[in-house]
């Protein structure tokens, strides 16, 4: 399974970019959640369970504009 890289920018398969703030633990179920913030206009903060965050995307979906393999993919912005 892939790891979450805290402090990195990820791209959602629909094209939006998000900053990964942390991985949180649900106090009762111990399920892990990714805490991430939009880097676009609204700067909203979201959570999504880690399993769903890391799942594969359907590359044939019309809204998968970059034809990504995964729902969220880490971006290399060093260039």
Coordinates of C-alpha atoms in Angstrom, one line a residue:
X1 CA 0.0 0.0 0.0
X2 CA 1.2 3.5 -0.7
X3 CA 2.1 5.9 2.1
X4 CA 0.6 9.3 2.7
X5 CA 3.3 12.0 2.4
X6 CA 2.4 14.7 4.9
X7 CA 3.3 18.3 3.8
X8 CA 3.1 17.4 0.1
X9 CA 0.7 18.6 -2.6
X10 CA -1.6 15.9 -4.2
X11 CA -3.7 16.2 -7.3
X12 CA -7.2 14.8 -7.3
X13 CA -8.2 12.9 -10.5
X14 CA -10.6 15.7 -11.3
X15 CA -7.7 18.2 -11.4
X16 CA -7.9 20.1 -8.0
X17 CA -4.8 20.3 -5.8
X18 CA -4.6 19.7 -2.1
X19 CA -2.0 20.1 0.7
X20 CA -1.8 17.1 3.0
X21 CA -1.9 18.4 6.6
X22 CA -1.9 15.2 8.6
X23 CA -3.3 11.7 9.1
X24 CA -5.8 11.6 12.0
X25 CA -7.1 8.6 14.0
X26 CA -10.8 8.2 14.8
X27 CA -10.9 7.9 18.6
X28 CA -13.5 5.1 18.7
X29 CA -12.8 3.0 15.6
X30 CA -9.1 3.7 15.2
X31 CA -9.7 4.3 11.5
X32 CA -7.2 6.5 9.8
X33 CA -8.3 9.7 8.0
X34 CA -6.3 12.0 5.7
X35 CA -6.6 15.7 6.6
X36 CA -6.1 17.9 3.5
X37 CA -6.7 21.4 2.5
X38 CA -7.6 22.9 -0.9
X39 CA -4.8 25.0 -2.4
X40 CA -7.4 26.7 -4.6
X41 CA -9.6 29.7 -3.9
X42 CA -11.7 28.5 -0.9
X43 CA -8.9 26.9 1.1
X44 CA -11.4 24.5 2.7
X45 CA -10.1 21.6 4.9
X46 CA -11.4 18.1 4.3
X47 CA -11.0 14.6 5.7
X48 CA -11.3 11.3 3.9
X49 CA -10.7 7.9 5.2
X50 CA -7.2 6.7 4.2
X51 CA -8.4 3.7 2.3
X52 CA -10.5 5.8 0.0
X53 CA -7.9 8.5 -0.4
X54 CA -5.4 5.9 -1.6
X55 CA -7.8 3.9 -3.9
X56 CA -7.4 3.6 -7.6
X57 CA -9.4 5.8 -9.9
X58 CA -11.2 4.7 -13.0
X59 CA -9.0 6.0 -15.8
X60 CA -11.9 5.7 -18.2
X61 CA -14.1 8.2 -16.3
X62 CA -14.8 11.3 -18.3
X63 CA -13.9 13.5 -15.4
X64 CA -10.5 11.8 -14.8
X65 CA -8.9 14.6 -16.8
X66 CA -5.3 13.5 -16.3
X67 CA -6.1 9.8 -16.6
X68 CA -4.6 9.2 -13.2
X69 CA -4.2 5.7 -11.8
X70 CA -5.1 6.8 -8.3
X71 CA -7.8 9.1 -6.8
X72 CA -5.0 11.3 -5.4
X73 CA -1.5 11.4 -6.6
X74 CA 1.5 13.2 -5.1
X75 CA 2.9 16.0 -7.3
X76 CA 6.6 16.7 -7.8
X77 CA 6.7 20.5 -7.8
X78 CA 10.5 20.8 -7.7
X79 CA 10.9 21.8 -11.4

